[in-house]
């Protein structure tokens, strides 16, 4: 539930954001009647509703975010139009990079901690679409018109609220795809210039980074539909070695039901006792922890069974991943092939690509306080 009970905006909550489907490579604009490209921000998707002093922030799943980001609410009150509905992203920047892990820490039940973090790790908001302005709804208008209105309305923003950069030049978009990753961004989004704003519709296109790594299989979790009569594998738990210790780096999933049944049978000879496993020291942990090790709970997984079946770390698998979040894969890695030729202890972090650093201020279009790029 939102707090806008007495508000009458042209577009009212709940609003489900427009989504994107993945494509490989920068698409040809001519096939879509023209495209606008912009950075793909790695934060919390956020719809902003403002009517005077009434402000509400809602998530991709339409849940309220307002109480967690008081500094953003204050910035919206100072910088954004009196009556508007905007689609954008909440982010936290540390130095010249976005830090998703730090952003996650902002979701906390204690007001005292929320207030402390709002000062210690303040968030920003970057707008990239317009749903309503004043008394007019823009959802049925083409993106080219929505973007023009955004540029006219939000010109000159220099933080904590920003307007995302865009380009219609394919070569420039390809350059952004490579260079912006060093600032912690997730890729590039392409929006058809003629498309209206379709809630929950995959109208946009996203081009994300994909790399491969050879990782150690250290355990598995059963699928939610697994039964004693027909056990099914849900996900493989993956690790990499650092300083002689096997560190949890993420999971690989998305297998067919047939393959889930085959895998869980194939892995049985490697099942070992937890006390004989490199992660045995974690078996007694029952609290949230920043490393999100297997078998432990967090604010994001309350009520879920995160127990796992430990395996001798003898197998190596090649997986595809987009980018890192600290020392872990940001998203579920995709199984590519077994690497029977690799020694598990040779699989370390040094094989992972490090993107070239890039100034976040340049991505945001801010050259110096009070001025923006052309």
mmCIF file of C-alpha atoms in Angstrom:
data_model
loop_
_atom_site.group_PDB
_atom_site.id
_atom_site.type_symbol
_atom_site.label_atom_id
_atom_site.label_comp_id
_atom_site.label_asym_id
_atom_site.label_seq_id
_atom_site.Cartn_x
_atom_site.Cartn_y
_atom_site.Cartn_z
ATOM 1 C CA UNK A 1 0.000 0.000 0.000
ATOM 2 C CA UNK A 2 1.217 3.507 -0.792
ATOM 3 C CA UNK A 3 0.567 6.654 1.206
ATOM 4 C CA UNK A 4 -0.962 8.661 -1.650
ATOM 5 C CA UNK A 5 -4.542 8.223 -0.442
ATOM 6 C CA UNK A 6 -5.405 11.904 -0.959
ATOM 7 C CA UNK A 7 -3.573 12.373 -4.243
ATOM 8 C CA UNK A 8 -5.149 12.524 -7.690
ATOM 9 C CA UNK A 9 -2.319 12.191 -10.221
ATOM 10 C CA UNK A 10 -2.968 11.363 -13.901
ATOM 11 C CA UNK A 11 -1.163 8.046 -13.304
ATOM 12 C CA UNK A 12 -1.764 6.454 -9.930
ATOM 13 C CA UNK A 13 -0.079 3.565 -8.144
ATOM 14 C CA UNK A 14 0.352 0.703 -8.348
ATOM 15 C CA UNK A 15 2.434 0.937 -11.518
ATOM 16 C CA UNK A 16 4.452 -1.997 -12.842
ATOM 17 C CA UNK A 17 7.502 -0.692 -14.718
ATOM 18 C CA UNK A 18 8.027 -1.389 -18.395
ATOM 19 C CA UNK A 19 10.553 -4.211 -18.828
ATOM 20 C CA UNK A 20 13.231 -5.238 -21.314
ATOM 21 C CA UNK A 21 14.102 -8.421 -23.162
ATOM 22 C CA UNK A 22 17.713 -9.485 -23.658
ATOM 23 C CA UNK A 23 19.349 -9.290 -27.077
ATOM 24 C CA UNK A 24 22.900 -9.960 -28.197
ATOM 25 C CA UNK A 25 24.754 -6.961 -29.482
ATOM 26 C CA UNK A 26 23.587 -3.446 -30.235
ATOM 27 C CA UNK A 27 20.426 -3.799 -32.384
ATOM 28 C CA UNK A 28 19.852 -2.090 -35.721
ATOM 29 C CA UNK A 29 17.626 0.970 -35.106
ATOM 30 C CA UNK A 30 16.052 0.697 -38.569
ATOM 31 C CA UNK A 31 14.394 -2.594 -37.582
ATOM 32 C CA UNK A 32 12.507 -0.844 -34.787
ATOM 33 C CA UNK A 33 11.615 2.456 -36.390
ATOM 34 C CA UNK A 34 14.445 4.183 -34.542
ATOM 35 C CA UNK A 35 16.038 3.512 -31.143
ATOM 36 C CA UNK A 36 17.226 5.600 -28.231
ATOM 37 C CA UNK A 37 20.146 4.112 -26.279
ATOM 38 C CA UNK A 38 20.952 4.751 -22.631
ATOM 39 C CA UNK A 39 23.096 3.239 -19.848
ATOM 40 C CA UNK A 40 21.615 0.264 -17.998
ATOM 41 C CA UNK A 41 21.738 1.284 -14.356
ATOM 42 C CA UNK A 42 22.501 -1.310 -11.678
ATOM 43 C CA UNK A 43 20.288 -0.305 -8.767
ATOM 44 C CA UNK A 44 16.698 -0.536 -7.550
ATOM 45 C CA UNK A 45 14.053 0.188 -10.171
ATOM 46 C CA UNK A 46 11.878 2.959 -8.757
ATOM 47 C CA UNK A 47 8.687 4.754 -9.773
ATOM 48 C CA UNK A 48 8.439 8.239 -8.257
ATOM 49 C CA UNK A 49 5.001 9.705 -7.543
ATOM 50 C CA UNK A 50 4.955 13.345 -6.505
ATOM 51 C CA UNK A 51 2.065 15.718 -5.863
ATOM 52 C CA UNK A 52 3.390 18.712 -3.980
ATOM 53 C CA UNK A 53 4.728 17.536 -0.629
ATOM 54 C CA UNK A 54 3.226 14.061 -1.119
ATOM 55 C CA UNK A 55 5.990 11.765 -2.403
ATOM 56 C CA UNK A 56 6.047 8.004 -2.729
ATOM 57 C CA UNK A 57 8.738 5.708 -4.115
ATOM 58 C CA UNK A 58 7.683 2.233 -5.257
ATOM 59 C CA UNK A 59 9.734 -0.749 -6.384
ATOM 60 C CA UNK A 60 9.585 -2.907 -9.478
ATOM 61 C CA UNK A 61 7.160 -5.112 -7.541
ATOM 62 C CA UNK A 62 5.084 -2.043 -6.532
ATOM 63 C CA UNK A 63 6.258 -2.215 -2.904
ATOM 64 C CA UNK A 64 6.954 1.074 -1.079
ATOM 65 C CA UNK A 65 10.579 2.183 -0.821
ATOM 66 C CA UNK A 66 9.959 5.663 0.591
ATOM 67 C CA UNK A 67 10.906 5.069 4.233
ATOM 68 C CA UNK A 68 14.319 3.661 3.302
ATOM 69 C CA UNK A 69 15.504 6.690 1.325
ATOM 70 C CA UNK A 70 14.623 9.916 3.199
ATOM 71 C CA UNK A 71 17.491 11.789 1.520
ATOM 72 C CA UNK A 72 16.073 10.931 -1.923
ATOM 73 C CA UNK A 73 12.623 12.120 -0.879
ATOM 74 C CA UNK A 74 14.185 15.418 0.217
ATOM 75 C CA UNK A 75 16.056 15.713 -3.104
ATOM 76 C CA UNK A 76 12.875 15.011 -5.087
ATOM 77 C CA UNK A 77 11.066 17.709 -3.151
ATOM 78 C CA UNK A 78 13.888 20.130 -3.982
ATOM 79 C CA UNK A 79 14.627 19.196 -7.606
ATOM 80 C CA UNK A 80 11.699 17.539 -9.379
ATOM 81 C CA UNK A 81 8.424 19.015 -10.716
ATOM 82 C CA UNK A 82 5.575 19.608 -8.274
ATOM 83 C CA UNK A 83 3.354 17.031 -9.972
ATOM 84 C CA UNK A 84 4.979 14.151 -11.805
ATOM 85 C CA UNK A 85 5.330 10.403 -12.144
ATOM 86 C CA UNK A 86 8.801 9.259 -13.214
ATOM 87 C CA UNK A 87 10.412 5.904 -13.920
ATOM 88 C CA UNK A 88 14.033 5.554 -12.918
ATOM 89 C CA UNK A 89 16.595 3.898 -10.700
ATOM 90 C CA UNK A 90 17.842 4.357 -7.158
ATOM 91 C CA UNK A 91 21.600 3.879 -6.797
ATOM 92 C CA UNK A 92 24.440 4.331 -4.349
ATOM 93 C CA UNK A 93 27.808 5.509 -5.604
ATOM 94 C CA UNK A 94 31.071 5.060 -3.723
ATOM 95 C CA UNK A 95 33.721 7.171 -5.368
ATOM 96 C CA UNK A 96 33.402 6.751 -9.121
ATOM 97 C CA UNK A 97 31.440 3.466 -9.088
ATOM 98 C CA UNK A 98 27.963 2.201 -8.381
ATOM 99 C CA UNK A 99 27.869 -0.189 -5.403
ATOM 100 C CA UNK A 100 24.860 -2.505 -5.474
ATOM 101 C CA UNK A 101 25.806 -4.319 -2.267
ATOM 102 C CA UNK A 102 25.866 -1.017 -0.394
ATOM 103 C CA UNK A 103 22.472 -0.141 -1.870
ATOM 104 C CA UNK A 104 21.037 -3.423 -0.583
ATOM 105 C CA UNK A 105 22.098 -2.518 2.938
ATOM 106 C CA UNK A 106 19.776 0.485 2.781
ATOM 107 C CA UNK A 107 16.733 -1.779 3.195
ATOM 108 C CA UNK A 108 16.594 -2.091 6.968
ATOM 109 C CA UNK A 109 13.665 -2.274 9.435
ATOM 110 C CA UNK A 110 15.203 0.038 12.060
ATOM 111 C CA UNK A 111 14.556 3.747 11.500
ATOM 112 C CA UNK A 112 17.722 4.670 13.388
ATOM 113 C CA UNK A 113 19.825 2.645 10.955
ATOM 114 C CA UNK A 114 17.921 3.996 7.949
ATOM 115 C CA UNK A 115 18.674 7.532 9.124
ATOM 116 C CA UNK A 116 22.319 6.712 9.759
ATOM 117 C CA UNK A 117 22.811 5.089 6.355
ATOM 118 C CA UNK A 118 21.030 7.940 4.578
ATOM 119 C CA UNK A 119 23.908 10.129 5.737
ATOM 120 C CA UNK A 120 26.728 7.580 5.510
ATOM 121 C CA UNK A 121 25.835 6.063 2.114
ATOM 122 C CA UNK A 122 23.337 8.464 0.513
ATOM 123 C CA UNK A 123 21.464 7.298 -2.569
ATOM 124 C CA UNK A 124 20.695 9.126 -5.779
ATOM 125 C CA UNK A 125 17.885 8.841 -8.325
ATOM 126 C CA UNK A 126 18.353 8.818 -12.085
ATOM 127 C CA UNK A 127 15.213 9.365 -14.176
ATOM 128 C CA UNK A 128 14.823 7.707 -17.574
ATOM 129 C CA UNK A 129 11.117 7.841 -18.441
ATOM 130 C CA UNK A 130 8.091 10.065 -17.936
ATOM 131 C CA UNK A 131 4.635 8.717 -17.078
ATOM 132 C CA UNK A 132 2.892 11.923 -16.010
ATOM 133 C CA UNK A 133 3.595 15.640 -15.741
ATOM 134 C CA UNK A 134 1.217 18.154 -14.230
ATOM 135 C CA UNK A 135 -2.295 17.046 -15.146
ATOM 136 C CA UNK A 136 -1.255 15.063 -18.228
ATOM 137 C CA UNK A 137 -0.525 11.372 -18.648
ATOM 138 C CA UNK A 138 2.300 10.516 -21.009
ATOM 139 C CA UNK A 139 2.017 6.711 -20.973
ATOM 140 C CA UNK A 140 0.307 6.543 -24.380
ATOM 141 C CA UNK A 141 2.762 8.892 -26.070
ATOM 142 C CA UNK A 142 5.786 7.598 -28.031
ATOM 143 C CA UNK A 143 9.093 7.476 -26.199
ATOM 144 C CA UNK A 144 10.566 10.206 -28.412
ATOM 145 C CA UNK A 145 7.921 12.599 -27.081
ATOM 146 C CA UNK A 146 8.339 11.429 -23.495
ATOM 147 C CA UNK A 147 12.087 11.914 -23.710
ATOM 148 C CA UNK A 148 11.748 15.402 -25.167
ATOM 149 C CA UNK A 149 9.479 16.397 -22.286
ATOM 150 C CA UNK A 150 11.951 14.914 -19.791
ATOM 151 C CA UNK A 151 14.829 16.898 -21.254
ATOM 152 C CA UNK A 152 12.844 20.114 -21.129
ATOM 153 C CA UNK A 153 11.575 19.493 -17.588
ATOM 154 C CA UNK A 154 14.687 18.044 -15.921
ATOM 155 C CA UNK A 155 17.405 20.034 -17.674
ATOM 156 C CA UNK A 156 20.352 20.968 -15.474
ATOM 157 C CA UNK A 157 19.955 18.359 -12.730
ATOM 158 C CA UNK A 158 23.315 17.790 -11.049
ATOM 159 C CA UNK A 159 22.412 15.437 -8.183
ATOM 160 C CA UNK A 160 21.232 13.753 -6.111
ATOM 161 C CA UNK A 161 18.550 13.564 -8.851
ATOM 162 C CA UNK A 162 19.736 13.131 -12.433
ATOM 163 C CA UNK A 163 18.417 12.641 -15.954
ATOM 164 C CA UNK A 164 20.025 9.691 -17.723
ATOM 165 C CA UNK A 165 22.083 10.312 -20.843
ATOM 166 C CA UNK A 166 20.786 9.012 -24.178
ATOM 167 C CA UNK A 167 22.067 8.738 -27.720
ATOM 168 C CA UNK A 168 20.657 7.624 -31.062
ATOM 169 C CA UNK A 169 24.133 6.957 -32.426
ATOM 170 C CA UNK A 170 24.930 3.227 -32.642
ATOM 171 C CA UNK A 171 28.683 3.782 -32.493
ATOM 172 C CA UNK A 172 28.375 5.865 -29.337
ATOM 173 C CA UNK A 173 26.107 3.224 -27.750
ATOM 174 C CA UNK A 174 28.703 0.549 -28.532
ATOM 175 C CA UNK A 175 31.335 2.706 -26.865
ATOM 176 C CA UNK A 176 29.141 3.120 -23.785
ATOM 177 C CA UNK A 177 28.642 -0.639 -23.578
ATOM 178 C CA UNK A 178 32.396 -1.105 -23.174
ATOM 179 C CA UNK A 179 33.464 1.953 -21.226
ATOM 180 C CA UNK A 180 30.613 2.507 -18.765
ATOM 181 C CA UNK A 181 31.044 -0.897 -17.138
ATOM 182 C CA UNK A 182 34.031 0.439 -15.243
ATOM 183 C CA UNK A 183 31.646 2.730 -13.371
ATOM 184 C CA UNK A 184 29.553 -0.250 -12.272
ATOM 185 C CA UNK A 185 26.874 -0.099 -14.945
ATOM 186 C CA UNK A 186 25.130 -3.178 -16.276
ATOM 187 C CA UNK A 187 25.130 -2.652 -20.043
ATOM 188 C CA UNK A 188 22.984 -0.637 -22.457
ATOM 189 C CA UNK A 189 19.205 -0.332 -22.907
ATOM 190 C CA UNK A 190 17.567 0.426 -26.263
ATOM 191 C CA UNK A 191 14.079 1.962 -26.416
ATOM 192 C CA UNK A 192 11.976 2.130 -29.608
ATOM 193 C CA UNK A 193 11.276 5.796 -30.311
ATOM 194 C CA UNK A 194 7.679 5.093 -31.339
ATOM 195 C CA UNK A 195 6.702 2.832 -28.390
ATOM 196 C CA UNK A 196 4.232 3.899 -25.674
ATOM 197 C CA UNK A 197 4.858 3.082 -22.013
ATOM 198 C CA UNK A 198 3.486 -0.438 -21.495
ATOM 199 C CA UNK A 199 3.327 -1.555 -17.883
ATOM 200 C CA UNK A 200 5.035 -4.911 -17.370
ATOM 201 C CA UNK A 201 5.558 -5.179 -21.140
ATOM 202 C CA UNK A 202 8.968 -6.176 -22.493
ATOM 203 C CA UNK A 203 9.105 -3.375 -25.038
ATOM 204 C CA UNK A 204 12.678 -2.302 -24.342
ATOM 205 C CA UNK A 205 15.836 -4.167 -25.343
ATOM 206 C CA UNK A 206 18.780 -4.778 -22.998
ATOM 207 C CA UNK A 207 22.315 -5.619 -24.020
ATOM 208 C CA UNK A 208 24.292 -6.985 -21.076
ATOM 209 C CA UNK A 209 27.871 -8.111 -20.624
ATOM 210 C CA UNK A 210 28.618 -11.822 -20.708
ATOM 211 C CA UNK A 211 31.878 -13.498 -19.830
ATOM 212 C CA UNK A 212 32.922 -17.023 -18.950
ATOM 213 C CA UNK A 213 34.840 -18.454 -16.012
ATOM 214 C CA UNK A 214 35.917 -21.909 -14.887
ATOM 215 C CA UNK A 215 34.565 -22.503 -11.391
ATOM 216 C CA UNK A 216 34.473 -25.319 -8.864
ATOM 217 C CA UNK A 217 31.227 -27.174 -8.122
ATOM 218 C CA UNK A 218 31.041 -27.324 -4.320
ATOM 219 C CA UNK A 219 27.454 -28.398 -3.662
ATOM 220 C CA UNK A 220 23.888 -28.292 -4.824
ATOM 221 C CA UNK A 221 20.413 -27.365 -3.669
ATOM 222 C CA UNK A 222 17.340 -29.373 -4.565
ATOM 223 C CA UNK A 223 14.629 -27.930 -6.773
ATOM 224 C CA UNK A 224 11.425 -26.749 -5.116
ATOM 225 C CA UNK A 225 9.526 -29.540 -6.924
ATOM 226 C CA UNK A 226 12.004 -32.239 -5.857
ATOM 227 C CA UNK A 227 10.532 -35.256 -4.037
ATOM 228 C CA UNK A 228 12.109 -38.355 -2.444
ATOM 229 C CA UNK A 229 10.605 -40.405 -5.262
ATOM 230 C CA UNK A 230 11.972 -38.085 -7.983
ATOM 231 C CA UNK A 231 14.833 -35.938 -6.688
ATOM 232 C CA UNK A 232 15.640 -32.919 -8.850
ATOM 233 C CA UNK A 233 18.600 -30.592 -8.714
ATOM 234 C CA UNK A 234 17.747 -26.919 -8.333
ATOM 235 C CA UNK A 235 21.104 -25.155 -8.540
ATOM 236 C CA UNK A 236 24.825 -25.823 -8.409
ATOM 237 C CA UNK A 237 26.830 -23.944 -5.774
ATOM 238 C CA UNK A 238 30.021 -22.532 -7.228
ATOM 239 C CA UNK A 239 33.363 -21.543 -5.783
ATOM 240 C CA UNK A 240 36.751 -20.048 -6.637
ATOM 241 C CA UNK A 241 39.997 -20.351 -4.725
ATOM 242 C CA UNK A 242 41.601 -17.362 -3.032
ATOM 243 C CA UNK A 243 44.617 -17.689 -0.721
ATOM 244 C CA UNK A 244 44.144 -21.448 -0.638
ATOM 245 C CA UNK A 245 40.501 -21.289 0.488
ATOM 246 C CA UNK A 246 37.419 -22.065 -1.587
ATOM 247 C CA UNK A 247 35.169 -19.002 -1.631
ATOM 248 C CA UNK A 248 31.474 -19.089 -2.534
ATOM 249 C CA UNK A 249 31.002 -17.098 -5.750
ATOM 250 C CA UNK A 250 27.411 -17.852 -6.774
ATOM 251 C CA UNK A 251 25.103 -20.438 -8.312
ATOM 252 C CA UNK A 252 24.236 -21.913 -11.693
ATOM 253 C CA UNK A 253 20.678 -22.986 -12.489
ATOM 254 C CA UNK A 254 18.138 -23.023 -15.366
ATOM 255 C CA UNK A 255 18.320 -26.709 -16.284
ATOM 256 C CA UNK A 256 15.546 -28.720 -17.923
ATOM 257 C CA UNK A 257 13.618 -31.107 -15.686
ATOM 258 C CA UNK A 258 15.248 -34.074 -17.411
ATOM 259 C CA UNK A 259 18.705 -32.638 -16.847
ATOM 260 C CA UNK A 260 17.884 -31.831 -13.187
ATOM 261 C CA UNK A 261 17.110 -35.497 -12.579
ATOM 262 C CA UNK A 262 20.267 -36.622 -14.392
ATOM 263 C CA UNK A 263 22.538 -34.181 -12.600
ATOM 264 C CA UNK A 264 21.437 -35.040 -9.085
ATOM 265 C CA UNK A 265 22.098 -38.718 -9.818
ATOM 266 C CA UNK A 266 25.465 -38.021 -11.428
ATOM 267 C CA UNK A 267 26.618 -35.981 -8.435
ATOM 268 C CA UNK A 268 25.795 -38.536 -5.720
ATOM 269 C CA UNK A 269 29.280 -40.138 -5.684
ATOM 270 C CA UNK A 270 30.710 -36.734 -4.699
ATOM 271 C CA UNK A 271 28.390 -36.121 -1.721
ATOM 272 C CA UNK A 272 30.428 -35.703 1.458
ATOM 273 C CA UNK A 273 29.895 -34.891 5.125
ATOM 274 C CA UNK A 274 29.729 -31.199 5.900
ATOM 275 C CA UNK A 275 32.574 -31.473 8.409
ATOM 276 C CA UNK A 276 34.810 -32.710 5.579
ATOM 277 C CA UNK A 277 33.811 -29.876 3.261
ATOM 278 C CA UNK A 278 35.692 -26.570 2.737
ATOM 279 C CA UNK A 279 32.537 -24.760 3.839
ATOM 280 C CA UNK A 280 31.986 -26.890 6.919
ATOM 281 C CA UNK A 281 32.749 -23.954 9.201
ATOM 282 C CA UNK A 282 29.577 -22.261 7.934
ATOM 283 C CA UNK A 283 27.239 -25.062 8.996
ATOM 284 C CA UNK A 284 26.548 -23.558 12.403
ATOM 285 C CA UNK A 285 25.841 -20.049 11.137
ATOM 286 C CA UNK A 286 22.209 -18.959 11.372
ATOM 287 C CA UNK A 287 22.395 -15.200 10.966
ATOM 288 C CA UNK A 288 22.401 -12.805 8.056
ATOM 289 C CA UNK A 289 25.890 -12.171 6.782
ATOM 290 C CA UNK A 290 27.330 -9.887 4.118
ATOM 291 C CA UNK A 291 28.975 -12.691 2.152
ATOM 292 C CA UNK A 292 25.685 -14.591 1.635
ATOM 293 C CA UNK A 293 27.348 -17.954 2.164
ATOM 294 C CA UNK A 294 25.292 -21.105 1.513
ATOM 295 C CA UNK A 295 22.947 -22.255 4.247
ATOM 296 C CA UNK A 296 22.523 -18.871 5.905
ATOM 297 C CA UNK A 297 19.625 -16.457 5.985
ATOM 298 C CA UNK A 298 19.450 -12.823 4.988
ATOM 299 C CA UNK A 299 16.857 -10.073 4.833
ATOM 300 C CA UNK A 300 16.199 -11.140 1.226
ATOM 301 C CA UNK A 301 15.701 -14.847 1.891
ATOM 302 C CA UNK A 302 13.709 -15.014 5.124
ATOM 303 C CA UNK A 303 11.703 -18.215 5.240
ATOM 304 C CA UNK A 304 13.503 -19.871 2.340
ATOM 305 C CA UNK A 305 15.362 -23.145 2.804
ATOM 306 C CA UNK A 306 18.954 -22.319 1.893
ATOM 307 C CA UNK A 307 20.440 -25.606 3.054
ATOM 308 C CA UNK A 308 22.675 -27.373 0.572
ATOM 309 C CA UNK A 309 24.186 -30.779 -0.105
ATOM 310 C CA UNK A 310 28.000 -30.534 0.087
ATOM 311 C CA UNK A 311 30.087 -32.114 -2.655
ATOM 312 C CA UNK A 312 33.778 -32.894 -2.776
ATOM 313 C CA UNK A 313 35.206 -29.990 -4.802
ATOM 314 C CA UNK A 314 36.477 -32.221 -7.600
ATOM 315 C CA UNK A 315 34.464 -30.932 -10.569
ATOM 316 C CA UNK A 316 35.078 -27.820 -12.668
ATOM 317 C CA UNK A 317 32.426 -26.236 -14.845
ATOM 318 C CA UNK A 318 32.570 -23.348 -17.316
ATOM 319 C CA UNK A 319 29.799 -20.813 -16.703
ATOM 320 C CA UNK A 320 28.768 -17.555 -18.327
ATOM 321 C CA UNK A 321 28.238 -14.485 -16.141
ATOM 322 C CA UNK A 322 27.522 -10.828 -16.724
ATOM 323 C CA UNK A 323 29.451 -9.035 -14.005
ATOM 324 C CA UNK A 324 30.556 -9.189 -10.394
ATOM 325 C CA UNK A 325 29.007 -7.826 -7.216
ATOM 326 C CA UNK A 326 31.964 -7.615 -4.887
ATOM 327 C CA UNK A 327 33.469 -11.119 -4.951
ATOM 328 C CA UNK A 328 30.338 -12.863 -6.235
ATOM 329 C CA UNK A 329 28.445 -13.195 -9.494
ATOM 330 C CA UNK A 330 25.775 -10.488 -9.577
ATOM 331 C CA UNK A 331 23.220 -12.841 -11.174
ATOM 332 C CA UNK A 332 22.757 -16.578 -11.635
ATOM 333 C CA UNK A 333 25.548 -17.955 -13.826
ATOM 334 C CA UNK A 334 24.658 -19.986 -16.910
ATOM 335 C CA UNK A 335 26.024 -23.522 -17.325
ATOM 336 C CA UNK A 336 28.172 -23.900 -20.444
ATOM 337 C CA UNK A 337 30.185 -27.142 -20.210
ATOM 338 C CA UNK A 338 32.179 -29.393 -17.894
ATOM 339 C CA UNK A 339 35.930 -28.751 -17.777
ATOM 340 C CA UNK A 340 37.404 -32.166 -16.996
ATOM 341 C CA UNK A 341 40.793 -30.832 -18.074
ATOM 342 C CA UNK A 342 40.982 -28.285 -15.251
ATOM 343 C CA UNK A 343 42.436 -28.808 -11.779
ATOM 344 C CA UNK A 344 39.900 -27.353 -9.290
ATOM 345 C CA UNK A 345 42.624 -25.647 -7.257
ATOM 346 C CA UNK A 346 43.737 -23.783 -10.391
ATOM 347 C CA UNK A 347 40.376 -21.969 -10.547
ATOM 348 C CA UNK A 348 40.957 -18.598 -8.902
ATOM 349 C CA UNK A 349 39.744 -15.018 -9.082
ATOM 350 C CA UNK A 350 42.631 -13.943 -11.290
ATOM 351 C CA UNK A 351 40.802 -15.315 -14.369
ATOM 352 C CA UNK A 352 37.941 -12.828 -13.945
ATOM 353 C CA UNK A 353 37.994 -9.747 -16.129
ATOM 354 C CA UNK A 354 38.258 -6.369 -14.460
ATOM 355 C CA UNK A 355 36.561 -3.588 -16.443
ATOM 356 C CA UNK A 356 38.527 -0.434 -17.094
ATOM 357 C CA UNK A 357 37.653 2.218 -14.535
ATOM 358 C CA UNK A 358 35.344 5.019 -15.638
ATOM 359 C CA UNK A 359 34.174 8.180 -13.913
ATOM 360 C CA UNK A 360 30.535 7.826 -12.812
ATOM 361 C CA UNK A 361 30.085 11.584 -13.090
ATOM 362 C CA UNK A 362 30.730 11.312 -16.820
ATOM 363 C CA UNK A 363 28.055 8.617 -17.133
ATOM 364 C CA UNK A 364 25.607 10.867 -15.306
ATOM 365 C CA UNK A 365 26.531 13.731 -17.593
ATOM 366 C CA UNK A 366 27.941 15.854 -14.764
ATOM 367 C CA UNK A 367 31.252 17.556 -15.455
ATOM 368 C CA UNK A 368 31.299 19.746 -12.400
ATOM 369 C CA UNK A 369 28.789 20.956 -9.877
ATOM 370 C CA UNK A 370 26.192 22.999 -11.687
ATOM 371 C CA UNK A 371 27.206 22.085 -15.238
ATOM 372 C CA UNK A 372 26.383 19.167 -17.524
ATOM 373 C CA UNK A 373 27.738 17.722 -20.705
ATOM 374 C CA UNK A 374 26.111 18.501 -24.009
#
